XYZ file of C-alpha atoms in Angstrom:
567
model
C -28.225 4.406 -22.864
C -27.097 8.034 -22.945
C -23.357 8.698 -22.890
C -21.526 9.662 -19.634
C -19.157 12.669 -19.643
C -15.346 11.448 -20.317
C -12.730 13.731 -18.805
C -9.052 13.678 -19.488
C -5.897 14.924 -17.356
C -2.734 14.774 -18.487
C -0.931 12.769 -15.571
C -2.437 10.808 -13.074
C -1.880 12.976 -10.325
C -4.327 15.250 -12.038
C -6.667 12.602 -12.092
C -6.917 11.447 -8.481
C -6.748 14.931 -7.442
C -10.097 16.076 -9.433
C -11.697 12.744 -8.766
C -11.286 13.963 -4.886
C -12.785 17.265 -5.511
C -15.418 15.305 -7.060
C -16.014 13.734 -4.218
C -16.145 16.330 -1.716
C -18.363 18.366 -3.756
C -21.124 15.578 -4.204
C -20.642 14.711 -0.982
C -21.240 18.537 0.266
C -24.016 18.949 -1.747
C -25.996 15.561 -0.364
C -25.666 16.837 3.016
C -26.605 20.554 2.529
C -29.411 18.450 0.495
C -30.332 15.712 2.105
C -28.670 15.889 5.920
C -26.803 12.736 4.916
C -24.181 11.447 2.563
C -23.593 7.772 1.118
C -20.460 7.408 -0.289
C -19.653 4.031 -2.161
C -15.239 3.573 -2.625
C -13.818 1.155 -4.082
C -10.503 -1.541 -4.267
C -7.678 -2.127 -5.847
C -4.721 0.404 -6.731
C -7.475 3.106 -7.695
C -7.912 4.901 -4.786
C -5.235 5.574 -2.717
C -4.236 8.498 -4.076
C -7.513 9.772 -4.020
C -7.822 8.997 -0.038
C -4.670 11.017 0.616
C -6.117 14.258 -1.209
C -9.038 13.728 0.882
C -7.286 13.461 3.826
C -5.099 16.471 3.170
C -6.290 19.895 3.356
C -8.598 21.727 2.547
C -10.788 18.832 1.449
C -10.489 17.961 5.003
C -11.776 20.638 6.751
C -14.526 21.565 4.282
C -15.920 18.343 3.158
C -18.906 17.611 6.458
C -17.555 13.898 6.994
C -19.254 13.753 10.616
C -22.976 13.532 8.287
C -21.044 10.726 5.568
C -22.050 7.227 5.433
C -18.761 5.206 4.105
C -19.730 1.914 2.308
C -17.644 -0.562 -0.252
C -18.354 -1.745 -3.396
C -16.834 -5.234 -2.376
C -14.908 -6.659 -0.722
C -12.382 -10.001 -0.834
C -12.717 -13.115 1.267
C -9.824 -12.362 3.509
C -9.434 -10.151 7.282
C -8.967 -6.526 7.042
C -5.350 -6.620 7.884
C -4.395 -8.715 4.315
C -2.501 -6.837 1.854
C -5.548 -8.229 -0.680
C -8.403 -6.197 1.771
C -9.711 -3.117 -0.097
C -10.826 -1.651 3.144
C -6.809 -1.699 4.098
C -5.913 1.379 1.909
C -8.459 2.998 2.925
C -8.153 2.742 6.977
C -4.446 3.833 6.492
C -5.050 6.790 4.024
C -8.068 8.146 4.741
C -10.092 7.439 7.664
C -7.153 8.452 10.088
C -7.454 12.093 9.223
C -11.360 12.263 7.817
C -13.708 12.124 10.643
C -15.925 10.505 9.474
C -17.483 8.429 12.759
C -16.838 4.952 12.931
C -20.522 4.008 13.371
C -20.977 5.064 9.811
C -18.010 3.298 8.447
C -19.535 0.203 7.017
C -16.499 -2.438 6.008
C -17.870 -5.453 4.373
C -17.868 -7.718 7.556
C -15.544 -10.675 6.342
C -13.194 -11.071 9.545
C -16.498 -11.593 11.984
C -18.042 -14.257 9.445
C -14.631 -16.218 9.319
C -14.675 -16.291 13.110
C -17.981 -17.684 13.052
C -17.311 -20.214 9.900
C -19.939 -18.487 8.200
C -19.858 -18.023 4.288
C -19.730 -14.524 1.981
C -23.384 -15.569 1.574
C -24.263 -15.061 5.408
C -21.752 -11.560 4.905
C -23.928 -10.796 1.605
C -27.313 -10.855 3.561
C -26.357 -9.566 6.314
C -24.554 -6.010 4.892
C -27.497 -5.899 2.429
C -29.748 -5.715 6.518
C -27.063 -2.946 7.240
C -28.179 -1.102 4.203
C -31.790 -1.335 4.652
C -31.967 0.268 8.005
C -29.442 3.000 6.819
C -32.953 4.466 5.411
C -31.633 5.133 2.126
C -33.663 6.236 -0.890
C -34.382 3.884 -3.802
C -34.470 3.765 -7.428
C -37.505 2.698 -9.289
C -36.169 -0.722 -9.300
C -35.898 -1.381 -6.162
C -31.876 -0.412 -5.564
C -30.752 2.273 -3.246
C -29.252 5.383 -4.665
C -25.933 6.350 -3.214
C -24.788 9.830 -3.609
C -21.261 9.132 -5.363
C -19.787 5.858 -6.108
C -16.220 5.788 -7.083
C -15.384 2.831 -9.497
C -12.396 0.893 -10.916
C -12.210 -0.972 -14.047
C -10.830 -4.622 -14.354
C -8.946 -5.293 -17.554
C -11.622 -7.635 -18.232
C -14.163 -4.936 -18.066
C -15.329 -5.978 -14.679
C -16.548 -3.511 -12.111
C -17.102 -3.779 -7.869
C -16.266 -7.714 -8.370
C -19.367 -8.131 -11.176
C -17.433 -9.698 -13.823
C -17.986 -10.545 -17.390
C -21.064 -13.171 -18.093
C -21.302 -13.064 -13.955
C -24.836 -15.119 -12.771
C -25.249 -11.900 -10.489
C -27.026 -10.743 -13.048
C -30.020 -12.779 -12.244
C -29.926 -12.322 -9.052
C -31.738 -9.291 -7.504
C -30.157 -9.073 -4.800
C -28.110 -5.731 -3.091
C -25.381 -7.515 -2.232
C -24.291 -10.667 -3.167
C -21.740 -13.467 -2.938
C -19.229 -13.993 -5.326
C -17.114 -17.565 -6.157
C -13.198 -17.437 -6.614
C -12.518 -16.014 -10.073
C -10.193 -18.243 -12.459
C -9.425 -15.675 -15.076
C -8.137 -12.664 -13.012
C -6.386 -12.122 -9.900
C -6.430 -12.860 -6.957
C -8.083 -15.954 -6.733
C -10.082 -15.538 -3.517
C -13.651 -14.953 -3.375
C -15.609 -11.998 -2.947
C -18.939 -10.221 -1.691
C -20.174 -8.085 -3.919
C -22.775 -4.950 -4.539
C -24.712 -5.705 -7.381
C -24.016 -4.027 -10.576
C -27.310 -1.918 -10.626
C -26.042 0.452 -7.811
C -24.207 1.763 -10.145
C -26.997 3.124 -12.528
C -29.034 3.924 -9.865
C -26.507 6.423 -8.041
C -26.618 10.092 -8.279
C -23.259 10.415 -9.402
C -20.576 7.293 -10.103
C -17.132 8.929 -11.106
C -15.075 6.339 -12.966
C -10.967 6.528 -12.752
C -8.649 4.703 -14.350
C -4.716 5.477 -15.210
C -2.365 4.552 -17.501
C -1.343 2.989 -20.388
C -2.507 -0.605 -19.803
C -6.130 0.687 -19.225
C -5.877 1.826 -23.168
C -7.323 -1.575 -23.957
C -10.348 -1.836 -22.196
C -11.556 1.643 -22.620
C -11.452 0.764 -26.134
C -13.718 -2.163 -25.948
C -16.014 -0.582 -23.625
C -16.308 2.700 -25.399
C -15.949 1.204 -29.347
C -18.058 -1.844 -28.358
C -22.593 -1.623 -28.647
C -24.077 -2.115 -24.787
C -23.664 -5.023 -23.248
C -23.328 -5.180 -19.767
C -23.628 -8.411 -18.783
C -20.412 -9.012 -21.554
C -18.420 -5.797 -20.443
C -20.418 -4.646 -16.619
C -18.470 -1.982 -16.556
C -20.713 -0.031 -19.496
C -23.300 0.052 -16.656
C -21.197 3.635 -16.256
C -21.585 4.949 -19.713
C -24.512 6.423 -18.170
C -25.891 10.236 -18.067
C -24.529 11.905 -15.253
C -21.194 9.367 -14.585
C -17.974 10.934 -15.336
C -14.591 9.340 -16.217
C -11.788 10.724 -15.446
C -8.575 9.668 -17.168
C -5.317 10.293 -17.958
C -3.416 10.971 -21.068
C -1.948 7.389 -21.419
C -5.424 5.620 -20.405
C -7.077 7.899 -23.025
C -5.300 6.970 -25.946
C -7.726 3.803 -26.099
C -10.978 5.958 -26.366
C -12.586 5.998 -30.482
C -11.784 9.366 -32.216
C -15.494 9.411 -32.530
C -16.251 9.435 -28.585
C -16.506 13.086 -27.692
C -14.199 13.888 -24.722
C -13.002 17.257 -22.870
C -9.380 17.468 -22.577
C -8.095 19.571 -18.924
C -4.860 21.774 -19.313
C -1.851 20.426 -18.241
C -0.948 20.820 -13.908
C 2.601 21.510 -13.102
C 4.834 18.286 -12.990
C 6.671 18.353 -9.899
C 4.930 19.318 -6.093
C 6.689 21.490 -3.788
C 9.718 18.969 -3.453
C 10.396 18.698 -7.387
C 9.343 15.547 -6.978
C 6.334 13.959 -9.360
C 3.294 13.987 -7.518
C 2.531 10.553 -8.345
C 4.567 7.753 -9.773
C 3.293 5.720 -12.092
C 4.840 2.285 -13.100
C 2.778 0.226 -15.585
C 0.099 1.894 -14.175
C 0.054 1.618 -10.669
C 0.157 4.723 -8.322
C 2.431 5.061 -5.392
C 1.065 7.630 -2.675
C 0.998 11.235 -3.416
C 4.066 13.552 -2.361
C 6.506 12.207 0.604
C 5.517 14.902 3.668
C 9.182 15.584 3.549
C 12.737 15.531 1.582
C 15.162 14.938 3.515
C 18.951 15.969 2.202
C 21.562 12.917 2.880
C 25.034 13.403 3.621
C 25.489 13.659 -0.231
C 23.107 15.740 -1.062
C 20.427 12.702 -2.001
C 16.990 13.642 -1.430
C 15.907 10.745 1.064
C 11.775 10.532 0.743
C 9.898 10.400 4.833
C 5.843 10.166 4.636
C 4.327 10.681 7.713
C 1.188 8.993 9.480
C 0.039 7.979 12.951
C -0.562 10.113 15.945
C 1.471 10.878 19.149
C 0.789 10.552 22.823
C 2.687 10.494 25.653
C 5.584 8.695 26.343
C 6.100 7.455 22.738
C 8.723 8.323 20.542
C 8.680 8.966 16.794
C 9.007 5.554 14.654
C 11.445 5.507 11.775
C 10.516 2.541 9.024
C 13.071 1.315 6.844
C 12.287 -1.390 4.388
C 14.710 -4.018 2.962
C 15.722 -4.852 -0.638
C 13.602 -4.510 -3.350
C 10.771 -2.982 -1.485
C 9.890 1.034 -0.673
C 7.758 2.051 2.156
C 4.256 0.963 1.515
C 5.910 -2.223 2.769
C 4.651 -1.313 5.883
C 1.239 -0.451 5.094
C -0.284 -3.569 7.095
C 1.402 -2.779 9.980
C 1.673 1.034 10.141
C -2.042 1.793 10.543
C -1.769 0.069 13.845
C 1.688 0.892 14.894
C 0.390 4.679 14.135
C -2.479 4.346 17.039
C 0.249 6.076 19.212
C 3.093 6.919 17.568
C 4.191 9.100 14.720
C 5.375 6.792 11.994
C 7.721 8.111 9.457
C 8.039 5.734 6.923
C 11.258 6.198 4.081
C 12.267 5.458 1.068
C 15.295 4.040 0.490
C 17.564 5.953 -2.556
C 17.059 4.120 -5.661
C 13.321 3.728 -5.107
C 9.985 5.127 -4.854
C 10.384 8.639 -4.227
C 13.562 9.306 -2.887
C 16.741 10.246 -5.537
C 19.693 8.254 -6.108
C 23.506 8.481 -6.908
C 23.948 5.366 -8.483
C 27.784 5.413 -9.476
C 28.509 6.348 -5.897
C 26.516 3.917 -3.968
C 27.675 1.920 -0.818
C 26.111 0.405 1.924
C 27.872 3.617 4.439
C 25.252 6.012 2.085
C 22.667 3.773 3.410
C 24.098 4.247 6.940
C 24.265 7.884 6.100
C 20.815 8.435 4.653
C 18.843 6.799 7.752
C 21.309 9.032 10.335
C 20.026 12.389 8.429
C 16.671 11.273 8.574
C 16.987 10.561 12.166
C 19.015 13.564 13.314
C 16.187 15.587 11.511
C 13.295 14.539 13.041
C 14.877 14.026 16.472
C 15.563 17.999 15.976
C 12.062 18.163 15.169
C 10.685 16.219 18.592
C 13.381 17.411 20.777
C 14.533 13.531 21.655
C 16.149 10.502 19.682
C 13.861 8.311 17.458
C 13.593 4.421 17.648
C 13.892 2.661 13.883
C 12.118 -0.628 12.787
C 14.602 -2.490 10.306
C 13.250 -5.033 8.173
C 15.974 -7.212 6.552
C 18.302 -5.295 4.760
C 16.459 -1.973 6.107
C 17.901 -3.736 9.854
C 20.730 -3.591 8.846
C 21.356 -0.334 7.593
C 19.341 0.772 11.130
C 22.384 -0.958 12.745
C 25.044 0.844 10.898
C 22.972 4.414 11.345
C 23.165 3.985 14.835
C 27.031 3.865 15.052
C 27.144 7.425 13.178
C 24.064 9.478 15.189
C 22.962 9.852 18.959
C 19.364 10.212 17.307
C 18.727 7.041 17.440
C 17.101 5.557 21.173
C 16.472 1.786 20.169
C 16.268 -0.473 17.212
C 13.849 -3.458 16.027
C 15.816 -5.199 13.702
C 13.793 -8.019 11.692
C 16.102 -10.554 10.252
C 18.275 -8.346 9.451
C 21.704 -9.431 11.088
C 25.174 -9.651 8.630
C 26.085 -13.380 7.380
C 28.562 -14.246 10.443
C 31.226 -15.737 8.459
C 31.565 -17.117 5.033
C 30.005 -20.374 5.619
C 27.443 -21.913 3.675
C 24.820 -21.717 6.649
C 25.512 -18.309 7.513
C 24.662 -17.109 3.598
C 21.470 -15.765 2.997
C 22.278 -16.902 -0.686
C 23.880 -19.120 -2.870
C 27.522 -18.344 -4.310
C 25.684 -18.674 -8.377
C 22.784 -16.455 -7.419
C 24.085 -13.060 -8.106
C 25.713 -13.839 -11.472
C 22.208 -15.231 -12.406
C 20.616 -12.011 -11.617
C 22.893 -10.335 -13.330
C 22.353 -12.346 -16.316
C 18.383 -11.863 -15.753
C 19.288 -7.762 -15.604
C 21.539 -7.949 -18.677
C 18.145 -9.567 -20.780
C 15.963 -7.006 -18.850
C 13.859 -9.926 -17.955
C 13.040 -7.348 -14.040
C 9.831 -10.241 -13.488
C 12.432 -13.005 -13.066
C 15.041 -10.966 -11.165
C 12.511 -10.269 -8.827
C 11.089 -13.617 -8.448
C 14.258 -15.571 -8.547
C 15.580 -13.385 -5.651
C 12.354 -13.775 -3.546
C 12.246 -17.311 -3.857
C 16.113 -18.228 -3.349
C 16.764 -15.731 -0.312
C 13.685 -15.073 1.454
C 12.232 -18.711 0.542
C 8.835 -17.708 -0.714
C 6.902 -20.504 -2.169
C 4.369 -20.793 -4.913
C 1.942 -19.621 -2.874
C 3.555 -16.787 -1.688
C 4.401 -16.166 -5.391
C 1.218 -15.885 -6.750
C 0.094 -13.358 -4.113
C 2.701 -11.353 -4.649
C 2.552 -10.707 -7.998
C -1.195 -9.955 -7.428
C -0.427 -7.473 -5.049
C -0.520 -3.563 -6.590
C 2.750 -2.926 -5.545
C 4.105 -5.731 -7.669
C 5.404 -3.593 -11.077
C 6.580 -0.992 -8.494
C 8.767 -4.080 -7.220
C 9.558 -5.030 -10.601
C 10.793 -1.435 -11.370
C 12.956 -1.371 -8.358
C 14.636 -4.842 -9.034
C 18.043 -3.545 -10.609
C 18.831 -2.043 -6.992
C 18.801 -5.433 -5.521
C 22.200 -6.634 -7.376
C 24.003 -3.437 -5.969
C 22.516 -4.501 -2.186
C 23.500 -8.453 -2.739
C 27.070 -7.109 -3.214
C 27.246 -4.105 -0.527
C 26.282 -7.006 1.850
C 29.797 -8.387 1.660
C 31.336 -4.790 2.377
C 33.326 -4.827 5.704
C 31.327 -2.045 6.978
C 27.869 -3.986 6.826
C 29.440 -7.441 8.514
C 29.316 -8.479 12.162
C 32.273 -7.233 13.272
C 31.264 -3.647 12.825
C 27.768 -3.806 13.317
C 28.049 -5.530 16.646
C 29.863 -2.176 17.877
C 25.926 -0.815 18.039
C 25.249 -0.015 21.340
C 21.986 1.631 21.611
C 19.116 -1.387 22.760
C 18.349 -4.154 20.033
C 15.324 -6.385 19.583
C 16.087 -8.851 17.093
C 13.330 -10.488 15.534
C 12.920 -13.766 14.126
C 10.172 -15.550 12.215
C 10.315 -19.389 13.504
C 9.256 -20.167 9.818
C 12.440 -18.519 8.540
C 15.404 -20.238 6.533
C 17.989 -21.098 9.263
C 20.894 -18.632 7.747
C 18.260 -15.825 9.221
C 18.458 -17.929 12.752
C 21.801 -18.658 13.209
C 23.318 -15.083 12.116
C 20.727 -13.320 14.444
C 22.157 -15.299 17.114
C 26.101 -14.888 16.370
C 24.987 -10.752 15.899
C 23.275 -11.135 19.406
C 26.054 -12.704 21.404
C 28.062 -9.826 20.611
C 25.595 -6.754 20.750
C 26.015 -4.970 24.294
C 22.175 -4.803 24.845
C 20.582 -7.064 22.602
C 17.698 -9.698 22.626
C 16.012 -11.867 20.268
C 12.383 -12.624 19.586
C 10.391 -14.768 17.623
C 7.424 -15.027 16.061
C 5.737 -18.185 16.351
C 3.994 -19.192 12.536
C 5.832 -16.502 10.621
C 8.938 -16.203 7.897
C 10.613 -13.378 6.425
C 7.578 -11.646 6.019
C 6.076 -11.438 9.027
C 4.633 -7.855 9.138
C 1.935 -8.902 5.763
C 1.391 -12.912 7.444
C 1.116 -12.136 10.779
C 0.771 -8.676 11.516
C -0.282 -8.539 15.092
C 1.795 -11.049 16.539
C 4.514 -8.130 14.572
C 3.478 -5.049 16.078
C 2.973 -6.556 19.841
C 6.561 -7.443 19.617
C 7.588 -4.166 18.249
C 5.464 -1.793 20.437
C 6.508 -4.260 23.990
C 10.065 -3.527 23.465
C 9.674 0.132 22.676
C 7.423 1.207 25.314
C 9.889 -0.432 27.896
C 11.374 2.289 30.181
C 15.188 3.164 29.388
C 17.322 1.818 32.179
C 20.516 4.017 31.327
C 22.484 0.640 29.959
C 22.882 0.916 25.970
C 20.320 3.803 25.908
């Protein structure tokens, strides 16, 4: 097998923005070809900052996405709105802004099989049909030859979800079905391409960041062929590139020939980095603005969604130990017809911090400059979503801006006295985190606080730390102590916070710990135009477990016409 071409960047911003212009150049060139374009993406944490650059201009405008044909590599056994889908990402990134038509968006159909009780090996033969009568051209073997697949690498060496010593091999098959695997997460099934696609494509264009990627590319460049051992060789191939960066790199054999790119400047417009990268997982590309708190902070806002009439802008706010691609199950739909601006919170993600200074009235502070700038910016005051401690600190905004029209507050309401059923957490628990900071053991801050206050189970657990955005969790743990104790300032209790006048939806999950019931109750008796809701089935997270039941609650309440009372 001839060698592929091996490409390094120094950061991986670099990387994800040449894989895009990778892309939209083989993509160009198959239509001005061929008419048509087949486009094979991926999962994981891989591509979303490749979407974004894709979405964004110019390769927007120049790529011809009306002739692409949008297909996945695989896909997991669960609906399209799970935080596990790899089709989510992509919806939310990409296919908002690329118009590429929806009859040539071809997502792995899981959700319509589980409605049916069929199995991934009714989904298997039935996207493998959807293939065939896309007309495209095949290999001499028999497999079709997509213009550009982009591919991830498993630390296993897996690729799509072909892993190591995988029966797929035998199986001919385009697409096939995959059992739970036991040795890599998440545990959940899959349907699969088969692993041949990826020699027989015109161009696959392999990323991979980081530092904990090192490994792997070792083995798989230092290591003879074997692909059913390591599947992801199958892209050592002529004519596959690999684009790295620096960190990932460092694993490659001094003897494997590779081109090293000059270095890009390190900050975007904002003086920002363009991408952060914790343990190796990407957060999205620039915020779409900075802006300044009260303090000078820089306070992160990234835009998506679309407006139409009679809708106002929708301000996000996460709660502790999160950042904003909290939302990203819910704010693809939420975005249908409003303009979601999404924050980050300072201390996290992408927004700055003053760390000797903080207090829960910055908080207050930071979401009132965010809304007084974009209600500037539409002429009218914006509603806020609140989620937990993100509620609450949409509460305490509200008593220091007229920008703000109406709040959803999730769970989010003070402790209403010192009682032991009004705490959200036992009296030990944040000398135990502190103990867990003071060994920098961030894992078992994070989990300790996840399962003591929001009551997530083993379950729950598991998923989570499967989830991409867990190490960017894990890196933001230290700012949950500092948000445990601003909780017991006299500023963020009831008796201020009930002083909000603007309209209030608070929203309950009926699954919830009862602390989160009976404190969004004593908060409501005293609010001047409150309500309460709940969601039937749900907990504290009720915007990743039951995401529609979330936004139909959210989007009732805001499209209700003011009356005058409260607004």
């Amino acid at each position: 097998m001839s060698e592929a071409q091996i490409v390094v960047y120094p950061k991986p911003a670099d990387v994800s923005q040449a894989a895009a212009i990778r892309i939209g150049e083989a993509l160009s060139r198959a239509v001005a070809e061929r008419g048509v374009a087949h486009w094979v993406t991926t999962g994981g944490s891989t591509p979303g900052p490749i979407y974004r650059h894709l979405a964004d201009s110019p390769l927007r405008e120049t790529v011809p996405w009306e002739h692409v044909h949008l297909w996945w590599s695989d896909e997991r056994w669960v609906r399209p709105d799970d935080i596990l889908s790899n089709a989510l990402a992509c919806w939310d990134l990409l296919l908002r802004n690329a118009p590429i038509p929806l009859e040539q968006v071809h997502v792995i159909p899981i959700a319509p099989a589980m409605d049916s009780g069929e199995g991934p090996d009714a989904v298997a033969e039935r996207y493998a049909a959807t293939m065939r009568a896309a007309f495209m051209e095949l290999d001499p073997f028999g497999f079709p030859r997509m213009d550009v697949i982009l591919v991830g690498v498993g630390s296993d060496g897996h690729l799509f979800s072909v892993f190591p010593d995988s029966v797929t091999w035998d199986d001919p098959r385009w697409v096939q079905a995959v059992s739970a695997p036991t040795h890599i997460a998440p545990h959940v099934a899959r349907v699969t391409l088969h692993g041949a696609l990826v020699t027989a494509a015109r161009r696959p264009i392999v990323v991979m960041y980081g530092a904990p990627k090192a490994a792997i590319l070792g083995r798989l460049f230092g290591s003879p062929i074997d692909t059913r051992r390591l599947p992801a060789q199958l892209a050592r191939r002529t004519g596959a590139v690999w684009l790295l960066d620096e960190a990932a790199a460092s694993g490659i054999p001094p003897s494997v020939p590779v081109i090293h790119v000059a270095a890009s400047p390190d900050a975007g417009p904002t003086g920002l980095p363009r991408i952060q990268e914790v343990q190796g997982v990407q957060a999205m590309v620039d915020p779409d603005r900075i802006v300044p708190a009260r303090d000078g902070t820089p306070i992160a806002v990234f835009r998506s969604g679309v407006a139409t009439a009679g809708t106002r802008p929708l301000v996000v706010v996460h709660g502790t130990g999160a950042d904003h691609l909290t939302f990203r199950v819910v704010a693809p739909t939420l975005g249908i017809r409003r303009v979601i601006h999404a924050i980050d919170r300072r201390g996290r993600g992408r927004s700055g911090d003053a760390p000797m200074a903080y207090s829960i009235e910055r908080e207050f502070e930071d979401l009132a400059a965010v809304a007084e700038a974009l209600a500037v910016e539409a002429g009218e005051p914006v509603d806020v979503l609140g989620h937990s401690f993100g509620g609450r600190c949409a509460l305490g905004a509200s008593l220091l801006t007229r920008s703000i029209r109406r709040i959803v507050c999730y769970e989010g309401a003070p402790p209403r006295d010192a009682g032991p059923h009004s705490a959200y957490e036992p009296a030990w628990l944040l000398s135990t985190l502190a103990e867990d900071l003071s060994r920098g053991d961030l894992e078992g801050l994070l989990e300790r606080f996840m399962r003591t206050v929001v009551g997530m189970d083993d379950t729950g657990m598991a998923r989570f730390r499967a989830d991409p955005v867990w190490p960017l969790r894990v890196a933001a743990a230290p700012t949950i102590l500092r948000e445990m104790g601003a909780s017991n300032d006299p500023a963020a209790g009831l008796d201020a916070l009930a002083h909000a006048t603007v309209p209030i939806l608070q929203v309950l999950g009926s699954e919830s710990r009862p602390s989160f019931r009976l404190n969004t109750e004593a908060l409501d008796s005293r609010l001047a135009a409150g309500r309460v809701s709940v969601i039937e089935g749900a907990a504290h997270a009720a915007h990743h477990t039951h995401p529609h039941a979330f936004v139909r609650v959210v989007e009732t309440f805001l499209d209700e016409p003011d009356t005058g009372v409260g607004a």
